[in-house]
mmCIF file of C-alpha atoms and ligand atoms in Angstrom:
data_model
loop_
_atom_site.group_PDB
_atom_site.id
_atom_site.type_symbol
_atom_site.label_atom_id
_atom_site.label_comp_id
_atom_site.label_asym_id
_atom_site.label_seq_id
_atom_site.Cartn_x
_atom_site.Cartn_y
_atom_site.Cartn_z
ATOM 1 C CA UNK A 14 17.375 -42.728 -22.958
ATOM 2 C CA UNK A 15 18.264 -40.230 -25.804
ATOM 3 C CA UNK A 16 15.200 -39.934 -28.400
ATOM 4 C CA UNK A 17 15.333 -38.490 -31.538
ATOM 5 C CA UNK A 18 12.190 -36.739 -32.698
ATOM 6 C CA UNK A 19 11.178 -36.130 -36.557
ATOM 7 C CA UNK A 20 8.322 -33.991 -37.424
ATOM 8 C CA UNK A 21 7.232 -34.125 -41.709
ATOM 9 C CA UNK A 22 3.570 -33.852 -41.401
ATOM 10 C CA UNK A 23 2.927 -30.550 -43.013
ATOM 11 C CA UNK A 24 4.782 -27.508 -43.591
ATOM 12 C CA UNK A 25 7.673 -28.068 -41.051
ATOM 13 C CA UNK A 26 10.312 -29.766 -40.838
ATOM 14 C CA UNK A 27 11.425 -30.597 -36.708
ATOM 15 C CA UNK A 28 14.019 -32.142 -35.493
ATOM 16 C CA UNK A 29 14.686 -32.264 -31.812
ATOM 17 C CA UNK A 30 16.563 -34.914 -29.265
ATOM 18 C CA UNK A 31 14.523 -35.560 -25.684
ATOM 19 C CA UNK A 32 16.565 -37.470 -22.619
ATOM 20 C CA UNK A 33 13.861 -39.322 -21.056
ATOM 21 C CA UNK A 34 16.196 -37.997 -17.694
ATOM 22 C CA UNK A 35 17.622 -34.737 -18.568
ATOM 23 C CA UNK A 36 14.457 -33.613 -20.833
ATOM 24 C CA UNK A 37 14.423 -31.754 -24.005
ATOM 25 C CA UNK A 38 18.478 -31.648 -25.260
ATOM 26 C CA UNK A 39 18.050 -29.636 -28.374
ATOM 27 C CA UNK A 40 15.561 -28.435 -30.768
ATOM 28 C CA UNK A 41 15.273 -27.513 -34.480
ATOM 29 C CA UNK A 42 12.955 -26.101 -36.911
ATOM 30 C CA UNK A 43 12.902 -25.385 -40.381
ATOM 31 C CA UNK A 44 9.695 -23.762 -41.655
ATOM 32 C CA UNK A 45 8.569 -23.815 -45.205
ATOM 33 C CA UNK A 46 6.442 -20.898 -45.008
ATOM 34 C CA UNK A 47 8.029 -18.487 -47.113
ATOM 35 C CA UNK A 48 8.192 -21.277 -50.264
ATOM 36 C CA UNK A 49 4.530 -21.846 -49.612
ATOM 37 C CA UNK A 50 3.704 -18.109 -49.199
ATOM 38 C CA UNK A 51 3.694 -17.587 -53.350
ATOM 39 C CA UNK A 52 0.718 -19.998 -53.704
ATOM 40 C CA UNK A 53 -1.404 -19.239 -50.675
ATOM 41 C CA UNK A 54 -1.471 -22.283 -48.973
ATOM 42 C CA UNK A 55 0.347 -25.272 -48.455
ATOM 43 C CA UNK A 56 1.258 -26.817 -51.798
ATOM 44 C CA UNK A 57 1.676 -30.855 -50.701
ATOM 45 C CA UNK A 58 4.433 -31.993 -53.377
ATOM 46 C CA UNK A 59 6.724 -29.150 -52.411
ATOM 47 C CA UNK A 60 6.249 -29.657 -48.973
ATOM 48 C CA UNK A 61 7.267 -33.219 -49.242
ATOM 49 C CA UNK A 62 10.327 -32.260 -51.634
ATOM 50 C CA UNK A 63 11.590 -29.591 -49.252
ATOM 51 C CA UNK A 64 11.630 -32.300 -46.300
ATOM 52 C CA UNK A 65 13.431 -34.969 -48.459
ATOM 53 C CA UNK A 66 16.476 -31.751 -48.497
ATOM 54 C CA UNK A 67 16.095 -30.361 -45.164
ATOM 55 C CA UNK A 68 15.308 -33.616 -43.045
ATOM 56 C CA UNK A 69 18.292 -35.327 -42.948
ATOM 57 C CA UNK A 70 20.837 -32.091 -42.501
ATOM 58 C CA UNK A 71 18.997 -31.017 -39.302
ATOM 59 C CA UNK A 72 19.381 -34.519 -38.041
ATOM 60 C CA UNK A 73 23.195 -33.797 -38.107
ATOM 61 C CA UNK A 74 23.200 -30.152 -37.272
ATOM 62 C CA UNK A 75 21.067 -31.288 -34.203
ATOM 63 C CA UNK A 76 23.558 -34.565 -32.927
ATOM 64 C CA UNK A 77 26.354 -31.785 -33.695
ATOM 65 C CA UNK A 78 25.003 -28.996 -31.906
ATOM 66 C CA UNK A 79 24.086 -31.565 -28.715
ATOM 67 C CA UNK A 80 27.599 -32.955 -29.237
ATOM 68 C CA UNK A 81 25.982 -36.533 -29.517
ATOM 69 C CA UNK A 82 27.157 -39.387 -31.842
ATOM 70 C CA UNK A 83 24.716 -41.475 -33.712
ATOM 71 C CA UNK A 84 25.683 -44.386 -31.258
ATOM 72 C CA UNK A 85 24.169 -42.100 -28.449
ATOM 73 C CA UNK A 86 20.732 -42.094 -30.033
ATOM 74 C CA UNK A 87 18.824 -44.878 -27.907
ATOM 75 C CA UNK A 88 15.321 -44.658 -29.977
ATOM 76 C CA UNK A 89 13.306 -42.658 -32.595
ATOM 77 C CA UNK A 90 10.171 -41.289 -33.166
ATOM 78 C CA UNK A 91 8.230 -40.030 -36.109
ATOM 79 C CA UNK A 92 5.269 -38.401 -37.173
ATOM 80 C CA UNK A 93 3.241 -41.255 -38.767
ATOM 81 C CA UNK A 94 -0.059 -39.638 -39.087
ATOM 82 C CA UNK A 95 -2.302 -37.534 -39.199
ATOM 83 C CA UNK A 96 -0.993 -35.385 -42.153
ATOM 84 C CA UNK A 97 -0.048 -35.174 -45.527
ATOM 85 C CA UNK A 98 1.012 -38.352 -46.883
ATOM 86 C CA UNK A 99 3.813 -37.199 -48.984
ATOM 87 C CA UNK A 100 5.507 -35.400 -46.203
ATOM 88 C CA UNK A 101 5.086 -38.270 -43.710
ATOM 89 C CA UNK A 102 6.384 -41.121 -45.705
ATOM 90 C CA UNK A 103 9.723 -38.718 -45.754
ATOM 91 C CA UNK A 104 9.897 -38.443 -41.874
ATOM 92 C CA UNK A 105 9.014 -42.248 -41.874
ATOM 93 C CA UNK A 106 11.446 -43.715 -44.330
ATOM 94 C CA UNK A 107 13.991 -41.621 -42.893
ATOM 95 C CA UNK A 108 13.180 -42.589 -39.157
ATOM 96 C CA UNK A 109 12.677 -46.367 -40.021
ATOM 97 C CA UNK A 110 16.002 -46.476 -41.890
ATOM 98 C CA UNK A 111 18.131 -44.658 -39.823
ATOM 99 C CA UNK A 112 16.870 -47.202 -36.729
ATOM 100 C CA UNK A 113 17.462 -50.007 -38.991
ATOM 101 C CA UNK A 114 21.101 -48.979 -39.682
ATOM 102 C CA UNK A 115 21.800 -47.756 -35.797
ATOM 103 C CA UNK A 116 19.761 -50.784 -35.077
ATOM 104 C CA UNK A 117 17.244 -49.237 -32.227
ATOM 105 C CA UNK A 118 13.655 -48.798 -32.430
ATOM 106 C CA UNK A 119 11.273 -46.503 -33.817
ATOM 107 C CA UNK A 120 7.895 -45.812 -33.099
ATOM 108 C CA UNK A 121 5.236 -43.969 -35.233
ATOM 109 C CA UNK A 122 3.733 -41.084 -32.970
ATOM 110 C CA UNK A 123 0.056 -39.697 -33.921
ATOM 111 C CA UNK A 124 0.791 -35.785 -34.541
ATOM 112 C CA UNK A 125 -2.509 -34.809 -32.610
ATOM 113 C CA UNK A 126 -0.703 -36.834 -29.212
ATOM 114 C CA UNK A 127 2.178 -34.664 -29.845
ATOM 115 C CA UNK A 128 0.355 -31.505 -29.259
ATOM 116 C CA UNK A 129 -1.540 -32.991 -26.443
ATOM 117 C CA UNK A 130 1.659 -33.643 -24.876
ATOM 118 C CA UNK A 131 3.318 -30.701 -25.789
ATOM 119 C CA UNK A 132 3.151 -28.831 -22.288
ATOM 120 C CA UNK A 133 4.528 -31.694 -20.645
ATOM 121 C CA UNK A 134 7.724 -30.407 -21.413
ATOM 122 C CA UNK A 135 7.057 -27.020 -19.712
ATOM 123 C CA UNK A 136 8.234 -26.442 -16.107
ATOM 124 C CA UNK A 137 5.442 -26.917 -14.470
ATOM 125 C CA UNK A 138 3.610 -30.248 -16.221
ATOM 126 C CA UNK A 139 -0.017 -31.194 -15.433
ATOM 127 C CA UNK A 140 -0.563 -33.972 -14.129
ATOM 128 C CA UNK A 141 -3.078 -36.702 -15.769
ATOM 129 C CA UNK A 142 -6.239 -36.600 -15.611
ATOM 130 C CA UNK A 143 -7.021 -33.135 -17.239
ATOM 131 C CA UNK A 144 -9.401 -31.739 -20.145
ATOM 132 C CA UNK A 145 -7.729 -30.908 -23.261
ATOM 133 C CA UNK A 146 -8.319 -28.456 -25.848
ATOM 134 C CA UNK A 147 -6.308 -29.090 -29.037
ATOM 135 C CA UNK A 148 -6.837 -26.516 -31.766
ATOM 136 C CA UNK A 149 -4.560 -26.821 -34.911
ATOM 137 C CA UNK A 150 -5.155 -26.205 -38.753
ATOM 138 C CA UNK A 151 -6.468 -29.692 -39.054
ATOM 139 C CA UNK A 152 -8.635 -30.027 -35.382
ATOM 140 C CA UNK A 153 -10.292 -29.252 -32.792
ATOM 141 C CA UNK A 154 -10.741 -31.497 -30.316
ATOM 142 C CA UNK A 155 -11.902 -31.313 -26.489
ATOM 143 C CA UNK A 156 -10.324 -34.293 -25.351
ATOM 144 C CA UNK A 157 -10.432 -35.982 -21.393
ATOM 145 C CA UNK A 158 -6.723 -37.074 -21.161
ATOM 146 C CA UNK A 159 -7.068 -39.945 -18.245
ATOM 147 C CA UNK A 160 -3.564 -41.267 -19.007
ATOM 148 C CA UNK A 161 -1.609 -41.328 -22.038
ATOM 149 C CA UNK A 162 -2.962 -42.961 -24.487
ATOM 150 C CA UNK A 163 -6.385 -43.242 -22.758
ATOM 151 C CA UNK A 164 -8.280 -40.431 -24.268
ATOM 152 C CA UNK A 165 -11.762 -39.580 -24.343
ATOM 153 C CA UNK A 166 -13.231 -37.367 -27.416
ATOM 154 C CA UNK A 167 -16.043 -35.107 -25.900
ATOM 155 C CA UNK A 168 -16.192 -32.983 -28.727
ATOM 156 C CA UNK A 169 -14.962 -31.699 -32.082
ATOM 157 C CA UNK A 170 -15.357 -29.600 -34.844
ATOM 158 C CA UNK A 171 -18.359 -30.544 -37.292
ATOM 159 C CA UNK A 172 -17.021 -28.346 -40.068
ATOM 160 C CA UNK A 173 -13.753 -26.705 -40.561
ATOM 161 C CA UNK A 174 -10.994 -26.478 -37.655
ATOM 162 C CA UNK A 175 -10.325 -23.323 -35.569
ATOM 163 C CA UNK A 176 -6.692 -22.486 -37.398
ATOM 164 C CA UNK A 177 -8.616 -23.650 -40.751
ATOM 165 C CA UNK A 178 -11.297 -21.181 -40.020
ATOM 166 C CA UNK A 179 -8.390 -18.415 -38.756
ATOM 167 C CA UNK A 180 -6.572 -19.141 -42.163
ATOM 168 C CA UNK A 181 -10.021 -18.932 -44.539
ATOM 169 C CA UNK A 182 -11.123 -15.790 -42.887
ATOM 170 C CA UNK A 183 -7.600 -14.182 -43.076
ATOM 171 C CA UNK A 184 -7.954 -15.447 -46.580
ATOM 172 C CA UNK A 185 -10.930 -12.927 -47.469
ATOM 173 C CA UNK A 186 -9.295 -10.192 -45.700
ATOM 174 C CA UNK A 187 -6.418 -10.414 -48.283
ATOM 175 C CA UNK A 188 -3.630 -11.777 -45.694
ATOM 176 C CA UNK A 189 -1.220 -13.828 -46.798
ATOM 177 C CA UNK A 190 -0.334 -18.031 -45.458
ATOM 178 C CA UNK A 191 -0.590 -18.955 -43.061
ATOM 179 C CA UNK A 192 -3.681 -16.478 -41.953
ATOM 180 C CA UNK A 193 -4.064 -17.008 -38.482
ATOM 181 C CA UNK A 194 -0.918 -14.738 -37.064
ATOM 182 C CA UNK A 195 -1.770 -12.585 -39.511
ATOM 183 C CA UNK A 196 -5.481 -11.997 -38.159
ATOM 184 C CA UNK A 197 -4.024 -11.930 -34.897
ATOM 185 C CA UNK A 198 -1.820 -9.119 -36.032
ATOM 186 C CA UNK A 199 -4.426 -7.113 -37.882
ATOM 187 C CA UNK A 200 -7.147 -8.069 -34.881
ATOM 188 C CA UNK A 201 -4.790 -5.796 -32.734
ATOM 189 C CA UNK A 202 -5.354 -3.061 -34.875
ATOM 190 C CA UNK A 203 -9.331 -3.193 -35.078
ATOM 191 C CA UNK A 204 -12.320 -3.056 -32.228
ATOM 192 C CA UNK A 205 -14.198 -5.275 -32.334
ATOM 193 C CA UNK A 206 -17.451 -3.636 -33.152
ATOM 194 C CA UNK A 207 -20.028 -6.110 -34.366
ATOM 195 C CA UNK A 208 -21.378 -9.359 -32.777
ATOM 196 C CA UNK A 209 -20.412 -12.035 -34.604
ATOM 197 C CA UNK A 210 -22.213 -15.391 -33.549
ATOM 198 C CA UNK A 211 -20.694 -17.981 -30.981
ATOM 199 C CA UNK A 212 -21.239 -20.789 -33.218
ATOM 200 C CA UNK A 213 -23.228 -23.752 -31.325
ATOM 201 C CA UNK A 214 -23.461 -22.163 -27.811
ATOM 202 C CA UNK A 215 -26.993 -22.211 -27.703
ATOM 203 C CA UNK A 216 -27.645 -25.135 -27.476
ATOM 204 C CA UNK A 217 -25.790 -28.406 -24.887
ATOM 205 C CA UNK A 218 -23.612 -30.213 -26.090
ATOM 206 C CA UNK A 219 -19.466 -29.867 -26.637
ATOM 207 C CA UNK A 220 -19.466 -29.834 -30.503
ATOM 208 C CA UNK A 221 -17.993 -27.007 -32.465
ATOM 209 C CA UNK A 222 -18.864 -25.546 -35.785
ATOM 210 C CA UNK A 223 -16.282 -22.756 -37.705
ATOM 211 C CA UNK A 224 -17.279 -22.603 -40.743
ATOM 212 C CA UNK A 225 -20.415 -19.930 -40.616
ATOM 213 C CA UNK A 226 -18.004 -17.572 -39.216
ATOM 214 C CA UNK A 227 -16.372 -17.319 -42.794
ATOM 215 C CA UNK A 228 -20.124 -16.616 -44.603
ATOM 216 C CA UNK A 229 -20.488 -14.135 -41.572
ATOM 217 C CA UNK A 230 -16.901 -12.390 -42.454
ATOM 218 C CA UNK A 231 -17.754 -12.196 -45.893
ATOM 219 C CA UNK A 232 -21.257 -10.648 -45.276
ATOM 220 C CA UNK A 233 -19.656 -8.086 -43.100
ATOM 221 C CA UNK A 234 -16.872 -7.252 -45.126
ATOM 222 C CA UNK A 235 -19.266 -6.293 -48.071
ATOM 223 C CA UNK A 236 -21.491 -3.827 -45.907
ATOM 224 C CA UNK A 237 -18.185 -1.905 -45.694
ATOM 225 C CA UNK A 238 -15.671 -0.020 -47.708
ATOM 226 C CA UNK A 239 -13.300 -2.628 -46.621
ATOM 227 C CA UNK A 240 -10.691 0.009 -45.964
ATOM 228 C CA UNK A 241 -7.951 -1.319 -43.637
ATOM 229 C CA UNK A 242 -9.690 -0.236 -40.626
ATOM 230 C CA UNK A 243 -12.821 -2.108 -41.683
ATOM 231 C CA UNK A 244 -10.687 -5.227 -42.101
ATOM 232 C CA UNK A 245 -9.021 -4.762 -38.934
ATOM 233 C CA UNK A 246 -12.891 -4.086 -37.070
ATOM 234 C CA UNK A 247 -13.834 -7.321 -38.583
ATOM 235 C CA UNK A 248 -10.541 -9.480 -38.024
ATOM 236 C CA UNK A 249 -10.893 -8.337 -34.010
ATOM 237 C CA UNK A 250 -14.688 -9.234 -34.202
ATOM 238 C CA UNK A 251 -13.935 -12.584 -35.540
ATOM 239 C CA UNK A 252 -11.249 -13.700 -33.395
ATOM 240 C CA UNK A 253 -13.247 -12.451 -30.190
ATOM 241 C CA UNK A 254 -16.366 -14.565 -31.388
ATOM 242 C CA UNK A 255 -13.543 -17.752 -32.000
ATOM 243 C CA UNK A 256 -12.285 -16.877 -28.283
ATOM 244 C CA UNK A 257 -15.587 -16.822 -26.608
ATOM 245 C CA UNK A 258 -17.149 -19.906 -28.454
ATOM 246 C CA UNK A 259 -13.418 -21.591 -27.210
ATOM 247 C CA UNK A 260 -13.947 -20.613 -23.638
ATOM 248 C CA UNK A 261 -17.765 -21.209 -22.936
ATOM 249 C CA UNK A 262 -16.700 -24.739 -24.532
ATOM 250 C CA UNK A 263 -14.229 -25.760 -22.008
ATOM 251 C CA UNK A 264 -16.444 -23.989 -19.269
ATOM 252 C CA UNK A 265 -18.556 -26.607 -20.155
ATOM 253 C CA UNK A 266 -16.219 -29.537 -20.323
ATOM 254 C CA UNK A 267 -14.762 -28.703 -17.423
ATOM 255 C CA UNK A 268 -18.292 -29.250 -15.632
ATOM 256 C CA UNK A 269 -19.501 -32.173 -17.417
ATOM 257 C CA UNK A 270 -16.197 -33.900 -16.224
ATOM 258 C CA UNK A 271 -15.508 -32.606 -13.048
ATOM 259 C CA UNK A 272 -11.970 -31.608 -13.582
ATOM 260 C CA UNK A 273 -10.441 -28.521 -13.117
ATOM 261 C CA UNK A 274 -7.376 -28.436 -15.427
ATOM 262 C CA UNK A 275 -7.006 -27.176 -18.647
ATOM 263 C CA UNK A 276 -4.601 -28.085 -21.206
ATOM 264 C CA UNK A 277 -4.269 -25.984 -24.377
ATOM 265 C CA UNK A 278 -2.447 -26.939 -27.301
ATOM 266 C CA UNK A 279 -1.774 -27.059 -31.314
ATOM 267 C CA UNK A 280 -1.060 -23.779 -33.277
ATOM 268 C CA UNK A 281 -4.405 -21.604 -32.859
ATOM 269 C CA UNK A 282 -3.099 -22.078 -28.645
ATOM 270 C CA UNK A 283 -0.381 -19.048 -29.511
ATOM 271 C CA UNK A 284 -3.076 -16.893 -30.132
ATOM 272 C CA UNK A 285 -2.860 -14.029 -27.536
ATOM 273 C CA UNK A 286 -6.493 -12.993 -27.060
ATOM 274 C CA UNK A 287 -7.618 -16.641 -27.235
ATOM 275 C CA UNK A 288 -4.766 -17.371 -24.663
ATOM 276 C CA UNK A 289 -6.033 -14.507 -22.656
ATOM 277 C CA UNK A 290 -10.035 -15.395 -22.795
ATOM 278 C CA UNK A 291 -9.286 -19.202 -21.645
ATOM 279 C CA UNK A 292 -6.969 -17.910 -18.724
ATOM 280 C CA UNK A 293 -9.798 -15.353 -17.598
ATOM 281 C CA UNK A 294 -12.334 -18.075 -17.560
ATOM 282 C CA UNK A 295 -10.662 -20.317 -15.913
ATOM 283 C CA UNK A 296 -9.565 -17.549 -13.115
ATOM 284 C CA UNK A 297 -13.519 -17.558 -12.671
ATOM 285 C CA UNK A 298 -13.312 -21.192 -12.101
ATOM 286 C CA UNK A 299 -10.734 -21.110 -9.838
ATOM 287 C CA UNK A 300 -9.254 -23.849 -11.891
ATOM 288 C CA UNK A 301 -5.538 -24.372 -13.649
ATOM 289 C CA UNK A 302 -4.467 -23.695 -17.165
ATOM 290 C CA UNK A 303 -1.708 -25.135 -18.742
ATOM 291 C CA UNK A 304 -0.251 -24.207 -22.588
ATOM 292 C CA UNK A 305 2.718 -24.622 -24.339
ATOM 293 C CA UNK A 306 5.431 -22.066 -24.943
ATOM 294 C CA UNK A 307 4.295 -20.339 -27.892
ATOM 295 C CA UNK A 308 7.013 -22.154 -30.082
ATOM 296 C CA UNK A 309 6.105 -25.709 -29.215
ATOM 297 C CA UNK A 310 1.876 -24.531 -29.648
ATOM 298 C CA UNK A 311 3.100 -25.128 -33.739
ATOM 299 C CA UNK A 312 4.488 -27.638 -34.920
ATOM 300 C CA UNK A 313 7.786 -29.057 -33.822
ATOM 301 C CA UNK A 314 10.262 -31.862 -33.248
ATOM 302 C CA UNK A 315 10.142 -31.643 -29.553
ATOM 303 C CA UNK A 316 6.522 -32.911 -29.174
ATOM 304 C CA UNK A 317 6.986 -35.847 -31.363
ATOM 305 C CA UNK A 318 10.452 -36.631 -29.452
ATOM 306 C CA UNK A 319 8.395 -36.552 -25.737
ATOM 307 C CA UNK A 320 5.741 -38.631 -26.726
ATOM 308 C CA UNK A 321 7.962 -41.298 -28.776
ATOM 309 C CA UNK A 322 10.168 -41.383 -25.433
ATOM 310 C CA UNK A 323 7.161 -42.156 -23.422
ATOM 311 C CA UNK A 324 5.730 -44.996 -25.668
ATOM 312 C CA UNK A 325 9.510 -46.499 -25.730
ATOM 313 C CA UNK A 326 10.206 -46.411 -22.008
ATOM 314 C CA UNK A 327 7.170 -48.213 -22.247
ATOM 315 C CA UNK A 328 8.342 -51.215 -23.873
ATOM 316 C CA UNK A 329 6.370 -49.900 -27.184
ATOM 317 C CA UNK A 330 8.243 -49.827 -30.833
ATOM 318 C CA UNK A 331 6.530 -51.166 -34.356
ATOM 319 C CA UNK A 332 7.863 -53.836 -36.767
ATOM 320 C CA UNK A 333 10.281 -52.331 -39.861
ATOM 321 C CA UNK A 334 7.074 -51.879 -42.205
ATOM 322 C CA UNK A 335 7.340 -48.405 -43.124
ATOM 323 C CA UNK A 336 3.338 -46.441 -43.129
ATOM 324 C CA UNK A 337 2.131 -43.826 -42.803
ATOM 325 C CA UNK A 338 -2.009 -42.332 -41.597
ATOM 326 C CA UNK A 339 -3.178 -39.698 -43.291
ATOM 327 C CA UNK A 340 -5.998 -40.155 -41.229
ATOM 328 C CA UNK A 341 -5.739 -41.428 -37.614
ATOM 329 C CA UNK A 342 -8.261 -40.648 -34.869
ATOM 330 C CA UNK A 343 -7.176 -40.530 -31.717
ATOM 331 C CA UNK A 344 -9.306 -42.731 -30.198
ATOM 332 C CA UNK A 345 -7.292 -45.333 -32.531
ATOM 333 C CA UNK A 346 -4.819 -44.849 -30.208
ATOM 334 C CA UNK A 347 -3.400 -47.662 -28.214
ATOM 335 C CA UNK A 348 -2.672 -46.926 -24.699
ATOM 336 C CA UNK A 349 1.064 -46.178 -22.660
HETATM 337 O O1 KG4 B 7 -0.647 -27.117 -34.982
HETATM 338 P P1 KG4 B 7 -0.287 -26.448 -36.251
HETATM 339 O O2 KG4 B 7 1.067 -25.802 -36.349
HETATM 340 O O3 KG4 B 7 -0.414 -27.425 -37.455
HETATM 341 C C1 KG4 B 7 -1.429 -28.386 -37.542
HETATM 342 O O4 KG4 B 7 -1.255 -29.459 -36.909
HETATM 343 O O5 KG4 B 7 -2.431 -28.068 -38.201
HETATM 344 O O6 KG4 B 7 -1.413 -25.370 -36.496
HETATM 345 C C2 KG4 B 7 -1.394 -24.524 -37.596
HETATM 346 C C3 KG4 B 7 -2.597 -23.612 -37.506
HETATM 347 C C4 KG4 B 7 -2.786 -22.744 -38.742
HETATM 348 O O7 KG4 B 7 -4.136 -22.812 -39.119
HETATM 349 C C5 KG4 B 7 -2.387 -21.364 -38.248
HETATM 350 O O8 KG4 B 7 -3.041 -20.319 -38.945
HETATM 351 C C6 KG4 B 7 -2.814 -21.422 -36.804
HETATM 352 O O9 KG4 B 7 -2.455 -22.712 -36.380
HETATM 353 N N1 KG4 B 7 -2.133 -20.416 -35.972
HETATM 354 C C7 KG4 B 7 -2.770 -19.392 -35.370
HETATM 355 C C8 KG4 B 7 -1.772 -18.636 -34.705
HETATM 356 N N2 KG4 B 7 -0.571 -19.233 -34.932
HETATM 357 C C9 KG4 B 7 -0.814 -20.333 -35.704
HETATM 358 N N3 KG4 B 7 -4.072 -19.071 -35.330
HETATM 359 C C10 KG4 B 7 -4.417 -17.979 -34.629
HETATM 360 N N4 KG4 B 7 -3.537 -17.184 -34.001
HETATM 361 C C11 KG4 B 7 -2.204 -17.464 -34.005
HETATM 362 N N5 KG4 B 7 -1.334 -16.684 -33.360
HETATM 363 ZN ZN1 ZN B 8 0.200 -29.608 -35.743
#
């Protein structure tokens, strides 16, 4: 079964086709960064506009390039939620109506599942049950993945996300959209001298909480001369305190449930040091960690395309009614 996978929910527009046999066919990506980049954040009408132009050209460029005819295309999946709404009625229109006119079906995947999924199309897969971290600019989530579909929440971010907290700080230190590469580039650079705190690790319990870490950056950065080197101290300081808090977490969840496998996904998962804290704790643990290739940690068609194909081989597709979620918990989430 050849599935085609559309990604609109933000700032990127992904197109990939998945074989349910064969596995992942062809991928494509067309980031809207750079437009985005002038304003400092993500600017929702334009991001929507840019997908209505690029969407529907890297549908063909991607049959071309995986010399497959529409006819070949045996189902469709789409980003329906969670996201911006603008950009994900443009993925959904386009998915709905192209099904209607090739007359297969479509299914609406949630955006979070996507990531979850994400390192299932790695070599070496997990296998189900695991814990799952999923950090992104809109979450963070510590998930126990018992089969697809049947997730558990154990805990999640009371304030802002980990990539929204990466992209605020990075904010103050005067780096551009999206901040939390940027950071990462700058932490290199730095020591990280002071203690920043590990927010919520003093207590039990498998909640998170970002946002102090910005009033903390700020604080710091004005007992300085904020030359570059300052900026770099604090960036390194900040992103070891994020790493630590990230990895005492899933220490944690990992106990409380038993398990020992780790799956790490959703953009802030490309982050080296944060890669390399998780992987060092759970060498202690003499347990398994499992993350995307630094591409698919991001957002991308490919995700969206694996975890459509799943729900369809399952006998799962929706009615023609085009929607969209903005917001969409997980645990909304029917199972596989
Ligand atoms: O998963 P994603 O591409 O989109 C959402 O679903 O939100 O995640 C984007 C977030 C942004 O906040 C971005 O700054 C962050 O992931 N991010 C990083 C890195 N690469 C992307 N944060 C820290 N270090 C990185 N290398
Ligand atoms: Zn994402």
């Amino acid at each position: 079964m050849y599935v085609l996978g559309i990604e609109t929910s933000c700032d990127e527009t992904g197109v990939a086709i998945y074989h349910s046999k064969h596995g992942l066919i062809n991928d494509l990506l067309y980031s809207q960064i750079a437009m985005h980049n002038d304003y400092g954040g993500v600017v929702p009408e334009l991001a929507s506009r840019d997908h209505v132009k690029k969407l529907v050209p890297l549908i063909r460029q991607c049959l071309h390039e995986s010399n497959l005819a529409n006819s070949d295309i045996n189902g469709i999946a789409y980003t329906a939620g969670p996201g911006l709404i603008g950009a994900l009625l443009v993925g959904a229109v386009t998915a709905r109506s192209l099904a209607w006119s090739w007359q297969i079906p479509a299914i609406g995947v949630h955006h979070m599942e996507g990531h979850l999924l994400a390192p299932m199309l790695e070599a070496n897969p997990p296998s189900m049950p695991f814990v799952a971290l999923l950090i992104s600019g809109g979450h963070t989530l510590l998930i126990k993945v018992n089969t697809i579909g049947n997730y558990e929440l154990l805990g999640e971010s009371l304030d802002d996300a980990a990539g929204e907290a990466f992209d605020k700080t990075a904010k103050m230190l005067g780096l551009g959209y999206p901040g939390g590469p940027k950071l990462s580039q700058l932490a290199e650079k730095g020591t990280p001298q002071l203690k920043f705190p590990r927010p919520m690790t003093d207590r039990p319990g498998l909640d998170f909480s970002f946002s102090g870490l910005k009033t903390f950056t700020m604080n710091a950065l004005n007992a300085t001369n904020k030359s570059d080197q300052d900026k770099a101290n604090i960036a390194a300081a900040f992103q070891e305190a994020v790493a630590d808090t990230l990895s005492i977490k899933c220490k944690r969840a990992l106990l409380q449930t038993g398990l020992k496998k780790l799956v790490v996904a959703g953009g802030v998962s490309a982050n080296k040091q944060i890669r390399a804290a998780l992987t060092q704790m759970i060498k202690k643990e003499d347990a398994e960690i499992y993350f995307p290739r630094p591409d698919f940690c991001t957002d991308n068609g490919a995700m969206i395309a694996y975890a459509g194909c799943q729900r369809l081989l399952a006998g799962q597709h929706q009615s023609l009614e085009i929607s969209a979620r903005p917001r969409w918990p997980l645990s909304e989430l029917g199972r596989c």
